[in-house]
Short mmCIF file of C-alpha atoms in Angstrom, two decimals:
data_model
loop_
_atom_site.label_atom_id
_atom_site.label_comp_id
_atom_site.label_asym_id
_atom_site.label_seq_id
_atom_site.Cartn_x
_atom_site.Cartn_y
_atom_site.Cartn_z
CA MET A 1 -17.70 -4.65 185.92
CA GLU A 2 -16.87 -1.09 186.91
CA VAL A 3 -14.34 -2.37 189.45
CA ILE A 4 -12.55 -4.31 186.71
CA ARG A 5 -12.22 -1.13 184.64
CA LEU A 6 -11.02 0.92 187.62
CA VAL A 7 -8.34 -1.65 188.51
CA ALA A 8 -7.19 -1.96 184.88
CA GLY A 9 -7.00 1.83 184.58
CA ALA A 10 -4.97 2.08 187.79
CA TYR A 11 -2.42 -0.60 186.85
CA PHE A 12 -2.18 -0.54 183.04
CA GLY A 13 -1.65 2.15 180.45
CA VAL A 14 -0.09 2.98 177.10
CA GLY A 15 3.14 1.03 176.65
CA ASP A 16 2.12 -1.84 178.96
CA THR A 17 1.48 -5.37 177.74
CA VAL A 18 -1.04 -7.62 179.46
CA LEU A 19 -1.34 -11.40 179.15
CA ILE A 20 -4.95 -12.62 179.20
CA LEU A 21 -5.53 -16.35 179.59
CA LYS A 22 -8.64 -17.48 177.74
CA PRO A 23 -11.39 -18.55 177.95
CA THR A 24 -12.30 -15.90 180.51
CA PHE A 25 -14.74 -13.13 181.27
CA GLY A 26 -14.75 -10.76 178.28
CA GLU A 27 -14.74 -7.63 180.43
CA TYR A 28 -11.03 -8.10 181.25
CA GLU A 29 -9.97 -7.61 177.65
CA LEU A 30 -12.24 -4.59 177.17
CA ALA A 31 -10.94 -2.95 180.36
CA VAL A 32 -7.32 -3.39 179.27
CA GLU A 33 -8.08 -1.97 175.81
CA VAL A 34 -9.76 1.09 177.36
CA ALA A 35 -6.71 1.58 179.60
CA GLY A 36 -4.54 1.72 176.46
CA ALA A 37 -2.38 -1.36 177.06
CA ASP A 38 -1.50 -4.00 174.48
CA ILE A 39 -2.98 -7.48 174.87
CA ILE A 40 -1.44 -10.90 174.36
CA GLU A 41 -4.00 -13.72 174.34
CA GLN A 42 -3.13 -17.26 175.38
CA TRP A 43 -5.80 -19.91 174.96
CA GLN A 44 -5.88 -22.61 177.64
CA MET A 45 -8.54 -24.89 176.14
CA LYS A 46 -7.09 -28.19 177.36
CA ARG A 47 -6.85 -26.84 180.90
CA ALA A 48 -10.35 -25.34 180.67
CA ALA A 49 -11.81 -28.62 179.39
CA LEU A 50 -10.38 -30.48 182.38
CA SER A 51 -12.14 -28.14 184.81
CA LEU A 52 -15.59 -28.41 183.21
CA ILE A 53 -18.27 -30.40 184.96
CA TRP A 54 -20.06 -32.52 182.38
CA ILE A 55 -23.69 -33.35 183.08
#
């Protein structure tokens, strides 16, 4: 998780806008918030449902 924060801090900052496709690992959003960038969320539920393996 520390690597995610380091990369986000290196690439994003105040005034940047980041698109996060959800559902995803929650650490991405937190890292972008800490870096100071704005977040746009886009839910991809239909796509995510197609990639699930149902048992």
